[in-house]
Coordinates of N, CA, C and O in Angstrom, one line a residue:
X1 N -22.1 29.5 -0.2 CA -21.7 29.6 1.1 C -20.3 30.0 1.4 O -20.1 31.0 2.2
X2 N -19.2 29.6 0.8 CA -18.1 29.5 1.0 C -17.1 30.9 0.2 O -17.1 31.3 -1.0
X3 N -16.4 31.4 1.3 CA -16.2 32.6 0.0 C -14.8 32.1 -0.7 O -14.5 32.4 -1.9
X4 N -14.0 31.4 0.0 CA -12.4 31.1 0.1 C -12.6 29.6 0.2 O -13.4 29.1 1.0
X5 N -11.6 28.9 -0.7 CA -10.9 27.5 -0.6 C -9.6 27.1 -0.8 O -8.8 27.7 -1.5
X6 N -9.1 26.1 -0.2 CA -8.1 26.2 0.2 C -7.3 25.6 -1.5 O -7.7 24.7 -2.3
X7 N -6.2 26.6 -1.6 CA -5.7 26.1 -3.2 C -5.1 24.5 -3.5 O -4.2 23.9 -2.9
X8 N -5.6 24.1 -4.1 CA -5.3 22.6 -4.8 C -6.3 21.6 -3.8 O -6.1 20.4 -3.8
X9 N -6.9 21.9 -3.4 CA -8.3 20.9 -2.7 C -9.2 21.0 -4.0 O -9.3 21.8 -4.9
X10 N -9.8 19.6 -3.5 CA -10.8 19.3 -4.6 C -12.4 19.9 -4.2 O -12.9 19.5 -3.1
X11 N -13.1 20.8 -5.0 CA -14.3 20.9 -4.5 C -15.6 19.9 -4.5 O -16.1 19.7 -5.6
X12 N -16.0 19.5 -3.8 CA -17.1 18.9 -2.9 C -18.4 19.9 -3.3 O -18.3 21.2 -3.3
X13 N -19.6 19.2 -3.7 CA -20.9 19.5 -4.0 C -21.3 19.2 -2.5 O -20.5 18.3 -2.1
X14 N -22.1 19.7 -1.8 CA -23.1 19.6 -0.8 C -24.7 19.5 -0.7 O -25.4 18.9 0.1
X15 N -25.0 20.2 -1.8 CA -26.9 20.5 -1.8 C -26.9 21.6 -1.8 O -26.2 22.3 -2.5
X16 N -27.6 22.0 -1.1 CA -27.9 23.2 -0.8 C -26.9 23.6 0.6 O -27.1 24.7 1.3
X17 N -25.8 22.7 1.1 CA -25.3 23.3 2.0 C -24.2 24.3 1.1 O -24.3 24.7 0.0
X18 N -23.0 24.6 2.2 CA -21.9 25.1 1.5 C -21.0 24.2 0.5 O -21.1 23.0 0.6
X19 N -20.2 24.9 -0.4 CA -20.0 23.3 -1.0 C -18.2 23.3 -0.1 O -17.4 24.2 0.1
X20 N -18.1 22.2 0.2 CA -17.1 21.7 0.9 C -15.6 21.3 -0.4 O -15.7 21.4 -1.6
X21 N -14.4 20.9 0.2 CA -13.2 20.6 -0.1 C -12.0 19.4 0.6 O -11.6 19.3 1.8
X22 N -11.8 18.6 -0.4 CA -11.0 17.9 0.1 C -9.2 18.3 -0.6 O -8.8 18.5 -1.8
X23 N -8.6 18.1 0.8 CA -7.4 18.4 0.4 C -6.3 17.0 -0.1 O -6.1 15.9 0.5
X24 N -6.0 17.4 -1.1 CA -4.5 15.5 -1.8 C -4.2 15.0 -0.7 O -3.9 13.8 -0.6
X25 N -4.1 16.0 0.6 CA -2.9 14.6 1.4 C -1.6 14.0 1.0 O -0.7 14.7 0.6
X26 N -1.5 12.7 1.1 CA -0.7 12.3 1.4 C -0.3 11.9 -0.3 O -1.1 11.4 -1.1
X27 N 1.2 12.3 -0.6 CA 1.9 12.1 -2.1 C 1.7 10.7 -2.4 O 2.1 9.7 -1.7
X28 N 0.7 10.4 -4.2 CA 0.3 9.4 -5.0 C -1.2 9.3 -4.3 O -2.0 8.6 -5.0
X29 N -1.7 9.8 -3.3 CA -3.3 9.4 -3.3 C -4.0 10.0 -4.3 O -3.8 11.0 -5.0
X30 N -4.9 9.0 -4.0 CA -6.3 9.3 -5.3 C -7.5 9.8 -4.5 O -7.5 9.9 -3.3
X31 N -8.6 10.1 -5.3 CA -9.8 10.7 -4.7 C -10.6 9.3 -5.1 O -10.5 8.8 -6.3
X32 N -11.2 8.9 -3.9 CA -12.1 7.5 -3.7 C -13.2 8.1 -3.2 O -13.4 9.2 -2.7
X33 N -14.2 6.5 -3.8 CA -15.7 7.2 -3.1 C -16.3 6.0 -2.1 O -16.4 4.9 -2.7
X34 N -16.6 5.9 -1.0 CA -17.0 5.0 0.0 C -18.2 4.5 0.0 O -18.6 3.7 0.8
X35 N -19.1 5.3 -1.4 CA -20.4 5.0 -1.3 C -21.5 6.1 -0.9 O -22.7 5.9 -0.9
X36 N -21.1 7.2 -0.5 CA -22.2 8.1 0.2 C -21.1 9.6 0.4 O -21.5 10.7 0.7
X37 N -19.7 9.3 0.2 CA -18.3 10.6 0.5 C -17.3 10.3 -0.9 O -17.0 9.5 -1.8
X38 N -16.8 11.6 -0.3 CA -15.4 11.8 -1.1 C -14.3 11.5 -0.3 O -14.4 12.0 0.8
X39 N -13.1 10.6 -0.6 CA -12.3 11.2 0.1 C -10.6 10.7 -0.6 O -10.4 10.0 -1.6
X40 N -9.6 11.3 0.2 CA -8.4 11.3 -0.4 C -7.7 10.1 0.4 O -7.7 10.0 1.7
X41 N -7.2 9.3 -0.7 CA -6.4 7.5 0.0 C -5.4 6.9 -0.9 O -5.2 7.2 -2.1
X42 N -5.1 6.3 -0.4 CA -3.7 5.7 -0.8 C -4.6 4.5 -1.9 O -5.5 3.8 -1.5
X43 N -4.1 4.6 -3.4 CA -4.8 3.6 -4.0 C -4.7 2.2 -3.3 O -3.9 1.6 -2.6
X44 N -5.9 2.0 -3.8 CA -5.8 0.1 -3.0 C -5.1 -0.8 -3.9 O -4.9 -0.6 -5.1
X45 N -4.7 -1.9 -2.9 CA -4.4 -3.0 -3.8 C -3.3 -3.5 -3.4 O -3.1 -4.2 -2.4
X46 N -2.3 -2.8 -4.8 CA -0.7 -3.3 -4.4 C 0.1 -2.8 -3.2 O 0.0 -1.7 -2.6
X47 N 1.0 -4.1 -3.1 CA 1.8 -3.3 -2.2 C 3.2 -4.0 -2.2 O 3.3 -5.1 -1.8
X48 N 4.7 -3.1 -2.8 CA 5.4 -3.9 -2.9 C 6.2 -4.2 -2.3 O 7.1 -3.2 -2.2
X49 N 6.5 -5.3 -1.5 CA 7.9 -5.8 -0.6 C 9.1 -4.8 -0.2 O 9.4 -4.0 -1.0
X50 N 9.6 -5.0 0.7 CA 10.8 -4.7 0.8 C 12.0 -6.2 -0.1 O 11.9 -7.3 0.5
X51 N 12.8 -6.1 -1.0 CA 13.4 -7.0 -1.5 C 14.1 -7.8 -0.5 O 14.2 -6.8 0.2
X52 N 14.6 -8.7 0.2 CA 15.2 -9.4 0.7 C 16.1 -10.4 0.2 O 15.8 -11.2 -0.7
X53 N 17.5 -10.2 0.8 CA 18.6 -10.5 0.6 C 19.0 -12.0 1.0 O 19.1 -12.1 2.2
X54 N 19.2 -13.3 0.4 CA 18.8 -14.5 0.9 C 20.2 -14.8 2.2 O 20.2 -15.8 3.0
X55 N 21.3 -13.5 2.0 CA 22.0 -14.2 3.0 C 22.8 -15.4 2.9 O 23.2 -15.7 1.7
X56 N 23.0 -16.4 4.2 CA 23.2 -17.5 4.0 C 22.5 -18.7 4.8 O 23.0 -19.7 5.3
X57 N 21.2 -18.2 4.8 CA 20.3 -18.7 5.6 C 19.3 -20.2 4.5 O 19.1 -20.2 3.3
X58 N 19.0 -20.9 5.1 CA 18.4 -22.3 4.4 C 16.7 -22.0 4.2 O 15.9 -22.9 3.9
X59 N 16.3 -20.3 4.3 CA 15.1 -20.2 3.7 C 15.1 -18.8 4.1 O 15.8 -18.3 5.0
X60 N 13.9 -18.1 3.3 CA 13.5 -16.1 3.8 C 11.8 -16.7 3.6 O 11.5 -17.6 2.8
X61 N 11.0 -16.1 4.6 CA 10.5 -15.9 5.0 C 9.6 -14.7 5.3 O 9.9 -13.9 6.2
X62 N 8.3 -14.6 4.5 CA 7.5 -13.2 4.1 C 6.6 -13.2 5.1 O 5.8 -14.1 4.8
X63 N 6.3 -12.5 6.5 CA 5.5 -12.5 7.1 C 4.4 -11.3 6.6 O 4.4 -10.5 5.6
X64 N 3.1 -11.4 7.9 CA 2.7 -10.1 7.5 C 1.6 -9.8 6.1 O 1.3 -8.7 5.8
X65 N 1.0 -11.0 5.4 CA 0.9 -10.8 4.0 C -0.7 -10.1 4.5 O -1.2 -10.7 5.4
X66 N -1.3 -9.4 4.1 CA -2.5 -8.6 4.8 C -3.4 -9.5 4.4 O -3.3 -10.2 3.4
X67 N -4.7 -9.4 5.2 CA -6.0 -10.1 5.0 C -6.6 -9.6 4.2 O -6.6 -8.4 4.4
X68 N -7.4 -10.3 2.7 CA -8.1 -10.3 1.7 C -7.2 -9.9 0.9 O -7.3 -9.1 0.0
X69 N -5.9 -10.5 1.4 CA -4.9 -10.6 -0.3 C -5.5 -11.6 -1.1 O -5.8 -12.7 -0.7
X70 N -5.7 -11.1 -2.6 CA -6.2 -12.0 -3.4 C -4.9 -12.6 -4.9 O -4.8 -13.8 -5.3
X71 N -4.1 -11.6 -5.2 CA -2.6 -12.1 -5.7 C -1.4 -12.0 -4.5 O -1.2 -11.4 -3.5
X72 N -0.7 -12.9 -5.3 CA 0.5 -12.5 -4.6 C 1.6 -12.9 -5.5 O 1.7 -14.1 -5.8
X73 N 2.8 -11.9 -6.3 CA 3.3 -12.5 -7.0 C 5.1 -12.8 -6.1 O 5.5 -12.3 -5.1
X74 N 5.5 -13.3 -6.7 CA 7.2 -13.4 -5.8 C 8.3 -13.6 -7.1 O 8.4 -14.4 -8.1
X75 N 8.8 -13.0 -6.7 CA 10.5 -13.0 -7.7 C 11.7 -13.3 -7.3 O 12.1 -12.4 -6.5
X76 N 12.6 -14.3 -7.7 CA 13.9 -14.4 -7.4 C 14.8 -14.3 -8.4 O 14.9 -15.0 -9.4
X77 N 15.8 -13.1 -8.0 CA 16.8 -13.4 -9.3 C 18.7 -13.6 -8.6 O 19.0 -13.0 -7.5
X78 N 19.6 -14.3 -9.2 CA 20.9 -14.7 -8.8 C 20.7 -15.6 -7.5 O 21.5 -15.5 -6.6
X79 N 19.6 -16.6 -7.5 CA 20.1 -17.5 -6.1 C 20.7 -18.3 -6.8 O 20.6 -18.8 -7.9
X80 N 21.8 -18.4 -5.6 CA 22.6 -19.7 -5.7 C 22.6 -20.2 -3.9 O 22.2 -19.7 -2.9
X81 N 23.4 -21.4 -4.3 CA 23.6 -22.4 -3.2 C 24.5 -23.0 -2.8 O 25.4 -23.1 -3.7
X82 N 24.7 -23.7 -1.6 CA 26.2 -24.1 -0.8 C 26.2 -25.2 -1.5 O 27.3 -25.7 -1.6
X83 N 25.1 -26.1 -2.1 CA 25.4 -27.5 -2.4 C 24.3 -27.5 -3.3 O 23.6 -26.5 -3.2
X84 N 24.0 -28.6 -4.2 CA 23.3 -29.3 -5.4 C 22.4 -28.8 -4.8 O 22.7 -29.1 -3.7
X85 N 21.0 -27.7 -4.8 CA 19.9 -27.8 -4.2 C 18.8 -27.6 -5.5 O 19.1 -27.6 -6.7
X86 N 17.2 -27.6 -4.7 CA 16.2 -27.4 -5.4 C 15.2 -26.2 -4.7 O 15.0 -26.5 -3.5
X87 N 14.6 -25.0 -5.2 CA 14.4 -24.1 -4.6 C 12.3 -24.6 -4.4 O 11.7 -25.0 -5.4
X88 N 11.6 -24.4 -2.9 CA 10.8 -24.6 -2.8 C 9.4 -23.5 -2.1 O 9.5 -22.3 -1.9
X89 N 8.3 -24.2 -2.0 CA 7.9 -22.7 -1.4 C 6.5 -23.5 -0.6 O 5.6 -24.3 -1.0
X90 N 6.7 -22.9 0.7 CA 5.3 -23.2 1.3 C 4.3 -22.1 2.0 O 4.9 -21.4 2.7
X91 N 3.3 -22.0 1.9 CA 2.8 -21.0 2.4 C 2.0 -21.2 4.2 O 2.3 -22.2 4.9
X92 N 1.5 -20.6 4.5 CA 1.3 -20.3 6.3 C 0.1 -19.8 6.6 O -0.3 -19.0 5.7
X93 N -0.5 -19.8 7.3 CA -1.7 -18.6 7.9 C -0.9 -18.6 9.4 O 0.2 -19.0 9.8
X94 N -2.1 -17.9 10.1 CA -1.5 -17.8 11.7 C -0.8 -18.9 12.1 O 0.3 -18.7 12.5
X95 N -1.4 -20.3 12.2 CA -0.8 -21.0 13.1 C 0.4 -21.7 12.9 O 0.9 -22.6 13.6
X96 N 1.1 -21.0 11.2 CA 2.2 -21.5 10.6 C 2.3 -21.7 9.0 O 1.5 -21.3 8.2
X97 N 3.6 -22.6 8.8 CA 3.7 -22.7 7.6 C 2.9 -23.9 7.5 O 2.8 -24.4 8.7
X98 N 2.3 -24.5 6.6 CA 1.3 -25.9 6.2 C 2.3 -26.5 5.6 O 2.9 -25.9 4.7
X99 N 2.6 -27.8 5.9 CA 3.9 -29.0 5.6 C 3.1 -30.0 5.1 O 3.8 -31.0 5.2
X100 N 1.8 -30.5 4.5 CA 1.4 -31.1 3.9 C -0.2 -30.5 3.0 O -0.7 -29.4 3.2
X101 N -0.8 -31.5 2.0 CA -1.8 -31.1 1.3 C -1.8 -30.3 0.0 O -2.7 -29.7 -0.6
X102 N -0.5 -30.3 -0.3 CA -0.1 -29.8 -1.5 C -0.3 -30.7 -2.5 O 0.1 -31.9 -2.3
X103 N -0.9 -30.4 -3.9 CA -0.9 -30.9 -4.9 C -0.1 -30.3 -6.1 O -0.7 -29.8 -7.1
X104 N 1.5 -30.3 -6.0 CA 2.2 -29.7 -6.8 C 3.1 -30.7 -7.5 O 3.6 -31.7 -7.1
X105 N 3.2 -29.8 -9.2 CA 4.0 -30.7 -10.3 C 4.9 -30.0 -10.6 O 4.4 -28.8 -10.7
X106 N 6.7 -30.0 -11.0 CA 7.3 -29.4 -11.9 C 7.7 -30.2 -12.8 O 7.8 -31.4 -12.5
X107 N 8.1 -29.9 -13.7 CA 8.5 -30.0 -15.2 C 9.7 -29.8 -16.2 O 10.0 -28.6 -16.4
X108 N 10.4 -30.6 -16.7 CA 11.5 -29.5 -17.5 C 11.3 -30.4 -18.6 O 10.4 -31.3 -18.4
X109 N 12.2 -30.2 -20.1 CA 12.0 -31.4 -20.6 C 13.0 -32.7 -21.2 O 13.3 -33.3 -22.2
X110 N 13.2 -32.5 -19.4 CA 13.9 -33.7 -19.1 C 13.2 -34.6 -18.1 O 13.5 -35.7 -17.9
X111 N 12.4 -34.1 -17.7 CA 12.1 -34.7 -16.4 C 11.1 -33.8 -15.4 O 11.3 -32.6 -15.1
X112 N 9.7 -34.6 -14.9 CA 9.0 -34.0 -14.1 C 8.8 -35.2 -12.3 O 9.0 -36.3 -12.0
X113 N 8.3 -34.1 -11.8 CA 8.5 -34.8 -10.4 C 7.1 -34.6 -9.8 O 6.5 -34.0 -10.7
X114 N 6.1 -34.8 -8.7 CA 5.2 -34.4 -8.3 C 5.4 -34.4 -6.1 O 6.1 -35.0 -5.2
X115 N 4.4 -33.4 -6.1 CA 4.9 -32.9 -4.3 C 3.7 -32.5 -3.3 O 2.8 -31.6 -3.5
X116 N 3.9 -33.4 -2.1 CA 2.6 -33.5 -1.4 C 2.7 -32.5 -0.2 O 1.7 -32.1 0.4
X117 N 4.5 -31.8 0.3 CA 4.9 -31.4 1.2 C 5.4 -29.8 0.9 O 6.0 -29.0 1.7
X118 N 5.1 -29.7 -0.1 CA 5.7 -27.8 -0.5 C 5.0 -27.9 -2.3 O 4.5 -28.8 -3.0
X119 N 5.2 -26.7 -2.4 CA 5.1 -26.3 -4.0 C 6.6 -26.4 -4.7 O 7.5 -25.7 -4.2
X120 N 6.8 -27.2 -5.7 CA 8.1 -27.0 -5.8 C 8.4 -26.0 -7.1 O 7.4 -26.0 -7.8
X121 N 9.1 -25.4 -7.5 CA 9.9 -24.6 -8.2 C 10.5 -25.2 -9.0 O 10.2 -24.8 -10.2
X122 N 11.5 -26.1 -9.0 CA 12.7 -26.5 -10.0 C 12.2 -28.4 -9.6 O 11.4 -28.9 -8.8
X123 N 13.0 -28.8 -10.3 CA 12.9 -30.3 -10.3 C 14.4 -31.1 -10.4 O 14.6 -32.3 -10.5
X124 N 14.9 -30.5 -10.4 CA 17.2 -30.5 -10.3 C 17.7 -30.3 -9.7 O 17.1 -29.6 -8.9
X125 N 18.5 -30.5 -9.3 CA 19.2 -29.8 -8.2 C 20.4 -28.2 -9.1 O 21.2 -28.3 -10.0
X126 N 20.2 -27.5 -8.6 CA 20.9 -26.3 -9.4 C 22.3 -26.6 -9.0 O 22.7 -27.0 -7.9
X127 N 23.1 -26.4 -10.1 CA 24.7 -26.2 -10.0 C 24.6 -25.1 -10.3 O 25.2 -24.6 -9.4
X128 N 24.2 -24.2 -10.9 CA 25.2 -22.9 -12.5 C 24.4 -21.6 -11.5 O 23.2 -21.4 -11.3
X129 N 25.5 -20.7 -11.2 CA 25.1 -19.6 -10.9 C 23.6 -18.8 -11.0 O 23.0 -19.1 -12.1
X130 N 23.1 -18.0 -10.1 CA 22.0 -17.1 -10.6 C 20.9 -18.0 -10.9 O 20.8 -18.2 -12.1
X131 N 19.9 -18.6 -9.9 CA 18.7 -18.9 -10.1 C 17.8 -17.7 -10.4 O 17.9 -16.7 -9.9
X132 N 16.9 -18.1 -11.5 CA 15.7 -17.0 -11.5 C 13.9 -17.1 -11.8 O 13.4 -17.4 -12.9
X133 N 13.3 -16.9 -11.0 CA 12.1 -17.5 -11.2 C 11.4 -16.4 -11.0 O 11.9 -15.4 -10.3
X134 N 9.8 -16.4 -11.8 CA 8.4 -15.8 -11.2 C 7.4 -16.9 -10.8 O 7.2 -17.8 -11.6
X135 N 7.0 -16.9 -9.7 CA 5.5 -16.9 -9.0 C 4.5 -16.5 -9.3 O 4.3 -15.3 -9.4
X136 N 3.6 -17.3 -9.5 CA 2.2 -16.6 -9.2 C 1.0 -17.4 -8.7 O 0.6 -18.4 -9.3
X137 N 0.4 -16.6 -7.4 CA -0.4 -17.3 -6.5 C -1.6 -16.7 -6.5 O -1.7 -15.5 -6.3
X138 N -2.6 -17.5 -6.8 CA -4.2 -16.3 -7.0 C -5.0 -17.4 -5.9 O -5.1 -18.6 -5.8
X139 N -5.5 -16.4 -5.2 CA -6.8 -16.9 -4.7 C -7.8 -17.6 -5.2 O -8.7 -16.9 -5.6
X140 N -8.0 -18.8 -5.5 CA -9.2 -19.3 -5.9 C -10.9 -18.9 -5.7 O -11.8 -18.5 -6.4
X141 N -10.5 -19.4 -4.1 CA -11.8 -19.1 -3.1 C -11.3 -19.6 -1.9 O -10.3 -20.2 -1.6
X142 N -12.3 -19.1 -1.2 CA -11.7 -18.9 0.5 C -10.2 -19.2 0.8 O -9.2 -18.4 0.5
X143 N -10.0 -20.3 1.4 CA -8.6 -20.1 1.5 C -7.9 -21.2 0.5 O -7.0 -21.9 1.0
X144 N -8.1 -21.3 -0.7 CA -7.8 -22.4 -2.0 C -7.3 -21.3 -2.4 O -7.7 -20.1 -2.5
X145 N -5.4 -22.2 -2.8 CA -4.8 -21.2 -3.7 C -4.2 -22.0 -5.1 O -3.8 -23.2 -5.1
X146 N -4.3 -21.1 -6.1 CA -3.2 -21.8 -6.9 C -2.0 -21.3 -7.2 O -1.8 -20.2 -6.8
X147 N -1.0 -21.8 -7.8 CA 0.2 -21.1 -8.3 C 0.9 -21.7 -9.6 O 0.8 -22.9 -9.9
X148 N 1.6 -20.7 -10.3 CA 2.1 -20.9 -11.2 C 3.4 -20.5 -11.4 O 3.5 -19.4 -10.8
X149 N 4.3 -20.7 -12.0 CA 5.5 -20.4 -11.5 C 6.6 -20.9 -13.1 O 6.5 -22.1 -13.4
X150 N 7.3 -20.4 -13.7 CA 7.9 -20.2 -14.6 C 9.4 -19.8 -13.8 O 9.6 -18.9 -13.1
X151 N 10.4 -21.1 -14.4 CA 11.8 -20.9 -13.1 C 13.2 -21.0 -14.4 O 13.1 -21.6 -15.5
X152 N 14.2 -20.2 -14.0 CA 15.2 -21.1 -14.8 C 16.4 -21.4 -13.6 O 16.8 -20.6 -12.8
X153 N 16.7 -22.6 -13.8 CA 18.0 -23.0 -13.0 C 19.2 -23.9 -14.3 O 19.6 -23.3 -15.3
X154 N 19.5 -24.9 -14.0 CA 20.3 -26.0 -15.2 C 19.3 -25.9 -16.1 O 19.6 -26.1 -17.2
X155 N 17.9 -25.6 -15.8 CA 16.9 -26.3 -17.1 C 16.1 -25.3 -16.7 O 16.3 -24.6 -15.7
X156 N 14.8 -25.1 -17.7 CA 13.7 -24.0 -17.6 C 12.6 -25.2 -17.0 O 12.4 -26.4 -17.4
X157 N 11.9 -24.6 -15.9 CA 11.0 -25.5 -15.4 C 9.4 -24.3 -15.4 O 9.2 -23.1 -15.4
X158 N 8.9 -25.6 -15.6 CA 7.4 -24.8 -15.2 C 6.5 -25.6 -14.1 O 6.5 -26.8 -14.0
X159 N 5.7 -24.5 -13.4 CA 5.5 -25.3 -12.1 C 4.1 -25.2 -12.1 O 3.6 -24.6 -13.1
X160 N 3.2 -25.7 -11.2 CA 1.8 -25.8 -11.0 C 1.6 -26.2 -9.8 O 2.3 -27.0 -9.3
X161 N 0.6 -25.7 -9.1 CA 0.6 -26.4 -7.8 C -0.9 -25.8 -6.8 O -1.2 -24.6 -6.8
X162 N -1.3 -26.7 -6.2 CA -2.4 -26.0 -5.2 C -2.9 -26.4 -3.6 O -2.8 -27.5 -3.1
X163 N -3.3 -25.5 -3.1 CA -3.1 -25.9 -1.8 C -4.2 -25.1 -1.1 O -4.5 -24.0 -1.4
X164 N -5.0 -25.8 0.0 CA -6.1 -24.9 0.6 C -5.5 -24.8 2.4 O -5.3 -25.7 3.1
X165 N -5.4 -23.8 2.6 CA -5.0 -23.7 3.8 C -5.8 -23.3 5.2 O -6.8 -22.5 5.1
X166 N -5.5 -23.9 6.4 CA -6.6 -24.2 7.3 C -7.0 -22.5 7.7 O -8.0 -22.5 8.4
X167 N -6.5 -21.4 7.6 CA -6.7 -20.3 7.5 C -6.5 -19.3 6.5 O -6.3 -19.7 5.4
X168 N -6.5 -17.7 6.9 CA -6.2 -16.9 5.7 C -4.7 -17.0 6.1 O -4.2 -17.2 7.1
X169 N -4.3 -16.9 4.8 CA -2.7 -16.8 4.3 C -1.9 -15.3 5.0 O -1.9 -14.2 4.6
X170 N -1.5 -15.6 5.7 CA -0.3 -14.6 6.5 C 1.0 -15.0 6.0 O 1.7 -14.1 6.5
X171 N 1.6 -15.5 5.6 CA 2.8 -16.1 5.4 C 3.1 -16.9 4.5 O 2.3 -17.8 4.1
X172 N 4.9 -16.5 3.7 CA 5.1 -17.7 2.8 C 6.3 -17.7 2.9 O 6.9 -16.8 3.3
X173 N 6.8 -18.8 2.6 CA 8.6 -19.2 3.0 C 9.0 -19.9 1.3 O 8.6 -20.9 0.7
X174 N 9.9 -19.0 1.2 CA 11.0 -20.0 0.2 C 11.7 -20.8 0.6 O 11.7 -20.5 1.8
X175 N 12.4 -21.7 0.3 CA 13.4 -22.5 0.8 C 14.3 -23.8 0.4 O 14.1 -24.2 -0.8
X176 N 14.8 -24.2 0.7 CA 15.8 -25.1 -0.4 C 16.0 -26.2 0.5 O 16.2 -26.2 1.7
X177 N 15.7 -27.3 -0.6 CA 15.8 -28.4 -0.1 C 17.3 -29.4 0.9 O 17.4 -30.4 1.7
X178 N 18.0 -28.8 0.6 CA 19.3 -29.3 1.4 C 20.3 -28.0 0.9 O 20.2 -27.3 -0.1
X179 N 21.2 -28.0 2.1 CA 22.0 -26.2 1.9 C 21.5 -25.6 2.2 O 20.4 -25.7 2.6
X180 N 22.4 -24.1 1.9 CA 22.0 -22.5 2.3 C 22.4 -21.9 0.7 O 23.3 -22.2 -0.1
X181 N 21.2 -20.9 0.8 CA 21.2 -20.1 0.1 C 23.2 -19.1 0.7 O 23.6 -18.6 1.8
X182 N 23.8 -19.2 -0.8 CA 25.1 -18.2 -0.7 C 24.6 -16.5 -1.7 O 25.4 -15.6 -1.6
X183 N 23.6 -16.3 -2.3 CA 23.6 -15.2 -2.9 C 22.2 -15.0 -3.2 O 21.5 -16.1 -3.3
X184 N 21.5 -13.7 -3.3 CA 20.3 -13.9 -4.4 C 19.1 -12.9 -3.7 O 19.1 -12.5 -2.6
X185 N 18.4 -12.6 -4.3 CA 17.6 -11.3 -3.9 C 15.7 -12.1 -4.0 O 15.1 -11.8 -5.1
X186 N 15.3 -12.4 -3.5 CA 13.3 -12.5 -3.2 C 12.5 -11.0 -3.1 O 12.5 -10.2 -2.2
X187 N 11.9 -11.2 -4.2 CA 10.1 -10.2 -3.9 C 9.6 -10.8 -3.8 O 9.7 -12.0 -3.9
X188 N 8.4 -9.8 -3.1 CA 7.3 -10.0 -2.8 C 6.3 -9.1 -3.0 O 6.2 -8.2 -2.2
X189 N 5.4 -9.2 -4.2 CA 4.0 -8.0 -4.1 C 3.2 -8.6 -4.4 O 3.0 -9.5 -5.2
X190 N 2.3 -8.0 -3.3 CA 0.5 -8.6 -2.7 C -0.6 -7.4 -3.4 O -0.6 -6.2 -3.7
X191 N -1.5 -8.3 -3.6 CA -2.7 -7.2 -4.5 C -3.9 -7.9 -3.7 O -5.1 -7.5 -3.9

């Protein structure tokens, strides 16, 4: 059918029609199939934060987290604090952050603590410059999450913790138990 295509489009089989073309679009898309088409899209999945600067604010705050996020990992590296603190984390759907129903433990091996009102992170209060931790939050099922979390502050802690939330998860807040964050950088990427 076709005598001319347009250069760097992908050719499209039809049948017995003409055979058709899709063009790349948009720079890093891939060629997806919807089940019955071809077409050109932004791979699924990840998507990574804008970094956020903790400022001198007593918590940052990830809105926005898209529906049928099923990971979500978070990174902090150089927090520090105005006073002795311990770095924390709760998660939200629409009607907010959830302030209770947590089943979280941390650990160092000095000392472990357990927490019914946040996921905790550290189990110390940090003096020494440059907190740094990873996250990691997997969907269980419906709205059951778990997390896991590997931190260093005065001590290397390891965290665990789970929580089912009265909706889907839009939202997660770091934050510190007493004080403001004086330095330090938070990710956030959702899959």
């Amino acid at each position: 059918g076709a005598s001319t295509h347009t250069a760097n489009n992908v050719l499209i089989g039809a049948g017995t029609s003409a055979i058709s073309s899709i063009a790349p679009s948009t720079s890093g898309n891939i060629l997806t199939s919807n089940g019955s088409a071809w077409t050109s899209a932004a791979p699924g999945g990840i998507t990574i934060g804008t970094p956020q600067a903790t400022g001198t604010a007593s918590s940052v705050t990830f809105t926005g987290i898209p529906a049928g996020t099923n990971q979500i990992e978070v990174s902090y590296f150089g927090i520090t604090f105005s006073t002795s603190a311990v770095v924390r984390l709760r998660l939200g759907d629409s009607g907010g952050l959830e302030t209770s129903g947590y089943l979280s433990s941390v650990g160092s091996h000095t000392e472990s603590t357990n927490h019914t009102d946040h996921m905790a992170l550290h189990n110390s209060g940090m003096t020494d410059a440059g907190a740094s931790c990873v996250i990691q939050l997997s969907r269980v099922t419906g709205n059951s999450w778990s997390m896991h979390s590997v931190s260093r502050g005065n001590l290397t802690n390891s965290a665990s913790a789970t929580k089912t939330l009265s909706g889907e998860i839009t939202q997660l807040q770091i934050f510190s138990n007493t004080g403001n964050f004086t330095a330090g950088t938070i990710q956030i990427i959702t899959e």
